PDB file of C-alpha atoms in Angstrom:
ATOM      1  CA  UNK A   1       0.000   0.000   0.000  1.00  0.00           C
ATOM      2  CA  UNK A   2       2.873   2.606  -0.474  1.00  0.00           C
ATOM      3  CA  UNK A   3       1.632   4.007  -3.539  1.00  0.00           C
ATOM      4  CA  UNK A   4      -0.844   5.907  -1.489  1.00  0.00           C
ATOM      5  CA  UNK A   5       2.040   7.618   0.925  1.00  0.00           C
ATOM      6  CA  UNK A   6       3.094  10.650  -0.558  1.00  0.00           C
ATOM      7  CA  UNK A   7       0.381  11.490  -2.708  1.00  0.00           C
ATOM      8  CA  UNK A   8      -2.161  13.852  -1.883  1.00  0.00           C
ATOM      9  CA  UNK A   9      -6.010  13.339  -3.144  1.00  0.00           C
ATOM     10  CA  UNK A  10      -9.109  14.848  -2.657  1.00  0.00           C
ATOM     11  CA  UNK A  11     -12.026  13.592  -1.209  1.00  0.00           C
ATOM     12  CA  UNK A  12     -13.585  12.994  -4.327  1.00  0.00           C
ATOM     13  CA  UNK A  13     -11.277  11.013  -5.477  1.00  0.00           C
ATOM     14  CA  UNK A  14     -11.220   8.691  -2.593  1.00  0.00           C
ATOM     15  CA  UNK A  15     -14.581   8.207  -2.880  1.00  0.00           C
ATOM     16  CA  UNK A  16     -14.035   7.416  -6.097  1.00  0.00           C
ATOM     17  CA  UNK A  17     -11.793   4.894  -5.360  1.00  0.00           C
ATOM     18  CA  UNK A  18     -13.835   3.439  -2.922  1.00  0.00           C
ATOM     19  CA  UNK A  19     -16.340   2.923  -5.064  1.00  0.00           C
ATOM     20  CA  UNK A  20     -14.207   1.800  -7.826  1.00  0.00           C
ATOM     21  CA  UNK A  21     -12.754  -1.063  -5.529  1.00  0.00           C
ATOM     22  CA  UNK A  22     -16.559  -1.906  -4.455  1.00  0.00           C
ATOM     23  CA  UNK A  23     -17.443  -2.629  -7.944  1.00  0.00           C
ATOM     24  CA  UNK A  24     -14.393  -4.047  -9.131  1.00  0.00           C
ATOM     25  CA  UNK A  25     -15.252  -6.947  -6.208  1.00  0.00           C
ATOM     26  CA  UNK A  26     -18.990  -7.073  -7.377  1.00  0.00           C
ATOM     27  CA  UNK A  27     -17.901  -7.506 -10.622  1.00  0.00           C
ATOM     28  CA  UNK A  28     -15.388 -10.805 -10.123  1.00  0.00           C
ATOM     29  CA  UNK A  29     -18.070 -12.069  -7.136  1.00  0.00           C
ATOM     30  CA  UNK A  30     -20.925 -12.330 -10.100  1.00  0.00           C
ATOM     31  CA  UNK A  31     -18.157 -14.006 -12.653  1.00  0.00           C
ATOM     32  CA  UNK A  32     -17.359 -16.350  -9.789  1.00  0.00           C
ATOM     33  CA  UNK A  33     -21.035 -16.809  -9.581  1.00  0.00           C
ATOM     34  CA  UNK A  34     -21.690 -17.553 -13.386  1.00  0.00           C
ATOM     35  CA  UNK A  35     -18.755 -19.597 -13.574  1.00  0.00           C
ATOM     36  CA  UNK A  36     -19.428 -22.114 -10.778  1.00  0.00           C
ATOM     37  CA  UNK A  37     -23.338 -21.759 -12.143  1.00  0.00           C
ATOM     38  CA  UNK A  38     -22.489 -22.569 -16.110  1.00  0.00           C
ATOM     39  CA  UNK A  39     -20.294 -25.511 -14.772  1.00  0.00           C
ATOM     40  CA  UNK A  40     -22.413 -27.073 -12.461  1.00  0.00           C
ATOM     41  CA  UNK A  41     -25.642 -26.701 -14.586  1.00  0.00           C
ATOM     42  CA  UNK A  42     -23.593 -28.543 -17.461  1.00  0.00           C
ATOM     43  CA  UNK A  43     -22.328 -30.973 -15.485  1.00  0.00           C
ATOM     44  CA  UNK A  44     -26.333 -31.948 -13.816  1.00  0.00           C
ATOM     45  CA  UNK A  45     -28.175 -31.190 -17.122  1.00  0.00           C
ATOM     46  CA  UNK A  46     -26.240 -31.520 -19.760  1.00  0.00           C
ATOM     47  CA  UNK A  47     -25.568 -35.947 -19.870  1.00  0.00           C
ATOM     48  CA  UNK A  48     -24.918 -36.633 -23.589  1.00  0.00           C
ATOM     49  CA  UNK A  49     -24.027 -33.385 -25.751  1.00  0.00           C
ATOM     50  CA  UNK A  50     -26.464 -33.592 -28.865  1.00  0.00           C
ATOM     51  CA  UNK A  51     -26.601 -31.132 -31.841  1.00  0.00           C
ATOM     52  CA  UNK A  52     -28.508 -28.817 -30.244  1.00  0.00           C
ATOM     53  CA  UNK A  53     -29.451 -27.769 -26.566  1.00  0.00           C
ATOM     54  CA  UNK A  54     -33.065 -29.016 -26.518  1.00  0.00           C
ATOM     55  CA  UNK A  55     -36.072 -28.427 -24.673  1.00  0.00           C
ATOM     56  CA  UNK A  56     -35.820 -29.796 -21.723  1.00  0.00           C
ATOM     57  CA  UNK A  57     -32.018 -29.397 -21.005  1.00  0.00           C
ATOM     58  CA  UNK A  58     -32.673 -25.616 -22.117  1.00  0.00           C
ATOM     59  CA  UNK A  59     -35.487 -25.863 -18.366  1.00  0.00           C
ATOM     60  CA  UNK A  60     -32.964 -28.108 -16.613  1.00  0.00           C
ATOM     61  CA  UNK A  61     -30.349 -25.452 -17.100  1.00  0.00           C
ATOM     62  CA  UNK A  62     -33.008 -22.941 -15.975  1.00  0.00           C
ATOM     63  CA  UNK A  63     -33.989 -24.308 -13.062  1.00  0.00           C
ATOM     64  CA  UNK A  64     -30.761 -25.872 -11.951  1.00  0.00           C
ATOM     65  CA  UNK A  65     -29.633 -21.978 -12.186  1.00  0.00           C
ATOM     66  CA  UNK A  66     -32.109 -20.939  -9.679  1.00  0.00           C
ATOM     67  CA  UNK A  67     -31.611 -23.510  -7.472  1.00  0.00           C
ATOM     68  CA  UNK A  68     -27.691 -22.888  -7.171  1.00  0.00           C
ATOM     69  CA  UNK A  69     -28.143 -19.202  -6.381  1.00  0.00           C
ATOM     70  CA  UNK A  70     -30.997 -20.591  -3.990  1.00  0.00           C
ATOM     71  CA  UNK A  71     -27.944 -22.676  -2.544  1.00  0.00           C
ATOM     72  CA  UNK A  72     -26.245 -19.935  -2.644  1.00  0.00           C
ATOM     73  CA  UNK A  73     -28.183 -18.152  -0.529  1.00  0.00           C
ATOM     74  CA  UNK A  74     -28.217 -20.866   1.821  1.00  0.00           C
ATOM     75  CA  UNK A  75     -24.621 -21.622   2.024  1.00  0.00           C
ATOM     76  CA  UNK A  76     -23.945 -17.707   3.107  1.00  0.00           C
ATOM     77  CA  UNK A  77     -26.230 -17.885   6.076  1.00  0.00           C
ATOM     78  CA  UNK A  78     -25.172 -21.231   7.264  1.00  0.00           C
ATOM     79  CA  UNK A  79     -21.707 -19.435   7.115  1.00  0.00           C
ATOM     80  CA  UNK A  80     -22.652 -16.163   8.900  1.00  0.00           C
ATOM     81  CA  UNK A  81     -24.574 -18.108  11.033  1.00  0.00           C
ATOM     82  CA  UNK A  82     -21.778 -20.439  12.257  1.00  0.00           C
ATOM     83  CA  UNK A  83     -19.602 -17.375  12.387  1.00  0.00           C
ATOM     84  CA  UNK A  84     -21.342 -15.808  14.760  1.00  0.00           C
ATOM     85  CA  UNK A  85     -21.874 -19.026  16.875  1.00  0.00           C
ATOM     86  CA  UNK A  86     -18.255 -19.478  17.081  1.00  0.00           C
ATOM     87  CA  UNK A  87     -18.010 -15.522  17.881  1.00  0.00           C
ATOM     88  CA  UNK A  88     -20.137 -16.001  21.044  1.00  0.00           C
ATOM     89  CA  UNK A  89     -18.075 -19.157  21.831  1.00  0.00           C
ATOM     90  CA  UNK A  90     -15.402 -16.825  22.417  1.00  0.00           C
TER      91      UNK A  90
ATOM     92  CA  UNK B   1     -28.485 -12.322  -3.235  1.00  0.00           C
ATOM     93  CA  UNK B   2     -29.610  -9.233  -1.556  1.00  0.00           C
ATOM     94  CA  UNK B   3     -26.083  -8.846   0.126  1.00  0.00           C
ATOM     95  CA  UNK B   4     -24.258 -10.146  -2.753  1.00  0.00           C
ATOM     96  CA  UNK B   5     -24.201  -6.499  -4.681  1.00  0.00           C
ATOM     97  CA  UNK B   6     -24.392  -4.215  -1.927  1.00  0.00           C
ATOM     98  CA  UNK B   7     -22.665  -1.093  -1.227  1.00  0.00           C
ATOM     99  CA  UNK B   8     -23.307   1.151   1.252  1.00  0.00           C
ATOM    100  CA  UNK B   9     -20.585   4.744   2.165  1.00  0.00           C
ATOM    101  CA  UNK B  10     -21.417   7.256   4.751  1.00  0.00           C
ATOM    102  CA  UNK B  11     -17.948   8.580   5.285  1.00  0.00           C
ATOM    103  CA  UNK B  12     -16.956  12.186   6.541  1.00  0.00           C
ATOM    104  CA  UNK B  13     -16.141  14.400   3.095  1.00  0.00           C
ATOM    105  CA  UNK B  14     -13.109  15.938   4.475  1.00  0.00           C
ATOM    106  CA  UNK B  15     -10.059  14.627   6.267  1.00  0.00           C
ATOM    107  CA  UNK B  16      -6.947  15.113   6.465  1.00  0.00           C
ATOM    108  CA  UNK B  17      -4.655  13.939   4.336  1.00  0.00           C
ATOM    109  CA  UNK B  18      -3.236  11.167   6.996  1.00  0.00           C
ATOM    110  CA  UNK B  19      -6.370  10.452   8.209  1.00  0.00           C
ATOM    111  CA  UNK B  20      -7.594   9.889   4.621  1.00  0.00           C
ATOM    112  CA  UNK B  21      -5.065   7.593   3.926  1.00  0.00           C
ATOM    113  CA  UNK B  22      -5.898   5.746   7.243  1.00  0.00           C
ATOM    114  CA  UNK B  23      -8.944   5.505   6.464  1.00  0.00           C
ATOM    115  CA  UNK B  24      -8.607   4.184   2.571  1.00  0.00           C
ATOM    116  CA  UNK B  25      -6.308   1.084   4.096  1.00  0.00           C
ATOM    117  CA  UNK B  26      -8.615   0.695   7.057  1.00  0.00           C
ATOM    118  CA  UNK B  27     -11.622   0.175   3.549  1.00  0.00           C
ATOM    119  CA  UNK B  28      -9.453  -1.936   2.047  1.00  0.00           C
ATOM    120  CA  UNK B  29      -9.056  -4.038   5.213  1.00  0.00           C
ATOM    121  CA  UNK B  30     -12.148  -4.702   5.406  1.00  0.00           C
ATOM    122  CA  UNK B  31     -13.203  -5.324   1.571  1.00  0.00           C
ATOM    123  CA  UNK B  32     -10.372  -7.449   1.634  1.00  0.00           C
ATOM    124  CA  UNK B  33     -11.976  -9.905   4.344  1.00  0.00           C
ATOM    125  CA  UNK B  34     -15.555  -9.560   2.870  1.00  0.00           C
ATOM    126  CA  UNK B  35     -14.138 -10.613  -0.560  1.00  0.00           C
ATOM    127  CA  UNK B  36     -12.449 -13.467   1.118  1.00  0.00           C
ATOM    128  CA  UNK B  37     -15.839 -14.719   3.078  1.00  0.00           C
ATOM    129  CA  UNK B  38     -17.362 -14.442  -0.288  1.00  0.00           C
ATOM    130  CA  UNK B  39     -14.912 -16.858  -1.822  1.00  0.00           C
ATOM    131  CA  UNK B  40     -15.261 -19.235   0.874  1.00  0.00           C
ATOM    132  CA  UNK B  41     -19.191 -19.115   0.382  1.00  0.00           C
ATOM    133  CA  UNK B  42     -18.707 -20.123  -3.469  1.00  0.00           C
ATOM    134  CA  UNK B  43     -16.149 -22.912  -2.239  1.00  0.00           C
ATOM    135  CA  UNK B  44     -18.985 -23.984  -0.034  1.00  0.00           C
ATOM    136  CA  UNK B  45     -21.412 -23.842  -2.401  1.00  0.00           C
ATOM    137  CA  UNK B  46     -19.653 -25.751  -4.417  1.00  0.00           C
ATOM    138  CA  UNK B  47     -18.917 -29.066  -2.899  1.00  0.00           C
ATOM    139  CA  UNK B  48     -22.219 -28.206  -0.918  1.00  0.00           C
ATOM    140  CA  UNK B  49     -24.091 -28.351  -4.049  1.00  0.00           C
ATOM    141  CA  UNK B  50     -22.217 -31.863  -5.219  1.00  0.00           C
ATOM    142  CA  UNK B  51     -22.943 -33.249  -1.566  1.00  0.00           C
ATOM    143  CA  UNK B  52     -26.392 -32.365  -1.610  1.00  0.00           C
ATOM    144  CA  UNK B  53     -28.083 -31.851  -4.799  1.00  0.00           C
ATOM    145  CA  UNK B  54     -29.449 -34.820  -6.861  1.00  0.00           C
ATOM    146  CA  UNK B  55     -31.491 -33.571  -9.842  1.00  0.00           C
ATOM    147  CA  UNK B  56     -32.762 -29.583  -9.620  1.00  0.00           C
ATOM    148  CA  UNK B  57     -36.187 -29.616  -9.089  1.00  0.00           C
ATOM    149  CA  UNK B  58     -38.917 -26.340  -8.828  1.00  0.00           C
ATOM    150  CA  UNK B  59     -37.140 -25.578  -5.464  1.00  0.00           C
ATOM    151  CA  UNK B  60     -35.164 -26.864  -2.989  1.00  0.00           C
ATOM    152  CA  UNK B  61     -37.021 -29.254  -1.276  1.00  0.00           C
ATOM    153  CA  UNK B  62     -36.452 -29.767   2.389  1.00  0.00           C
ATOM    154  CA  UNK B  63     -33.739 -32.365   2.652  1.00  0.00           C
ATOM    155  CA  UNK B  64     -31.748 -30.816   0.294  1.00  0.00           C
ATOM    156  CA  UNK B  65     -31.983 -27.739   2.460  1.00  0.00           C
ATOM    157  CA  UNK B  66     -30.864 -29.538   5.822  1.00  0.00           C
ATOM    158  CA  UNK B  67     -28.359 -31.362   3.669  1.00  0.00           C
ATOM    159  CA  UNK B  68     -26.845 -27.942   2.556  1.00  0.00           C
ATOM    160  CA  UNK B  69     -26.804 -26.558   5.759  1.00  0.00           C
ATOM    161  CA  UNK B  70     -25.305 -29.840   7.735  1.00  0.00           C
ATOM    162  CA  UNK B  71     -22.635 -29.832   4.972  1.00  0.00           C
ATOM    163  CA  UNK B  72     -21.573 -26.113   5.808  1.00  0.00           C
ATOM    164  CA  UNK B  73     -21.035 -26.734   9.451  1.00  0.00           C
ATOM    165  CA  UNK B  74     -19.533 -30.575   9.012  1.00  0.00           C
ATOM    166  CA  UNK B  75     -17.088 -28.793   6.513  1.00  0.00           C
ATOM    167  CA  UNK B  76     -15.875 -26.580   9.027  1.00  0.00           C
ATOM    168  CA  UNK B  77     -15.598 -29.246  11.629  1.00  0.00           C
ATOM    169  CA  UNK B  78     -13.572 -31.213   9.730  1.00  0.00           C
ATOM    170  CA  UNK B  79     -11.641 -28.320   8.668  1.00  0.00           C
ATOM    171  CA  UNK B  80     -11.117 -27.281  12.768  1.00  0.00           C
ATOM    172  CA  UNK B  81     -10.633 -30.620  13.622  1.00  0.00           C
ATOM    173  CA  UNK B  82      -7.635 -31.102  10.750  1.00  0.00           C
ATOM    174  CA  UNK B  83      -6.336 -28.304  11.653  1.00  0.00           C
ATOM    175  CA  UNK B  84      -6.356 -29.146  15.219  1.00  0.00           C
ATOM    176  CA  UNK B  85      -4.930 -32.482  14.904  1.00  0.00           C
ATOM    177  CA  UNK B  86      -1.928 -30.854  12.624  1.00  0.00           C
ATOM    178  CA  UNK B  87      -0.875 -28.162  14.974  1.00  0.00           C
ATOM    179  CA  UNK B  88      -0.400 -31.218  17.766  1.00  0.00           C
ATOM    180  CA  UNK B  89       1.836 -33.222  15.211  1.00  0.00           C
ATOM    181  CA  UNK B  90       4.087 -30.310  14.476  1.00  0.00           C
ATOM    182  CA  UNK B  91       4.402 -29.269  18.091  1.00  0.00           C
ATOM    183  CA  UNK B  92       4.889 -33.462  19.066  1.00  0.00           C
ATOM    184  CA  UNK B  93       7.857 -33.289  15.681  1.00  0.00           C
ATOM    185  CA  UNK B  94       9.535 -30.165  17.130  1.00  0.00           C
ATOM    186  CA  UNK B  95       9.553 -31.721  20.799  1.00  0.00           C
ATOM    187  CA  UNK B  96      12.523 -34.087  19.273  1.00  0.00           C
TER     188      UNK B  96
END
């Protein structure tokens, strides 16, 4: 972090920055996200690659997507939760 | 996913110029940790998901759910208990 010593900047520009950084981490957090998603949604839907995506791996792929951001979800507060538990543990 | 996207600043406008800089590393500090909780919730997610999820239905139903959650904190215990178990065979190795 020495490339911030030294220099003066205004508060503008540190918010700026801030919110640069902030999006910057959105950003890779959703490609994380879509990665994981497209690979797992193959992987459960997709058995034997035909010509085309059909019907009804075109729904599995929908609804697997839902469900993963569902376990998502899940996963995160099972996380915090246990977090906190072993805060108060402590 | 409401947390997923969030950001939130109600910081003073004007500091001075050490306190500014304080402050940026002390916001870095912190994104820092929050972007490493998020990539242990998509590590989770992802074995998780392997554990627990057969075919993708309409919705989760609610063994899937108890499954997702058990394999979060079973994770961790293994991961403490690893840990654990490796700190006393280092500290038995350097008693020789």
């Amino acid at each position: 972090m020495e490339s911030l010593s030294g220099s003066s900047i205004s508060s503008s520009q540190r918010d700026e920055l801030m919110e640069t950084v902030k999006q910057q981490i959105a950003v890779a957090n959703a490609q994380e996200l879509l990665t994981k998603m497209t690979e797992k949604c193959f992987k459960k839907c997709v058995s034997k690659p035909g010509s085309s995506l059909d019907s009804s791996e075109q729904k599995c792929v929908l609804m697997c997507m839902d469900r993963y951001m569902d376990s998502w979800n899940l996963v995160s507060k099972a996380y915090g939760d246990r977090i906190q538990r072993e805060r108060n543990r402590n | 996913m409401s947390d997923l996207f969030s950001s939130s600043s109600d910081l003073p406008a004007n500091l001075g110029n050490e306190a500014m800089e304080k402050e940026l590393q002390e916001f870095l500090l912190v994104e820092r940790e929050k972007a490493k909780l998020q990539a242990q919730i998509h590590e989770f997610a992802d074995i998780c998901w392997d554990k627990c999820v057969d075919k993708p239905g309409s919705k989760l139903d609610s063994r899937t759910e108890t499954c997702m959650l058990n394999c979060v904190d079973r994770f961790i215990d293994v991961s403490l208990l690893i840990t654990n178990r490796f700190a006393q065979m280092l500290q038995k190795n350097s008693n020789y």
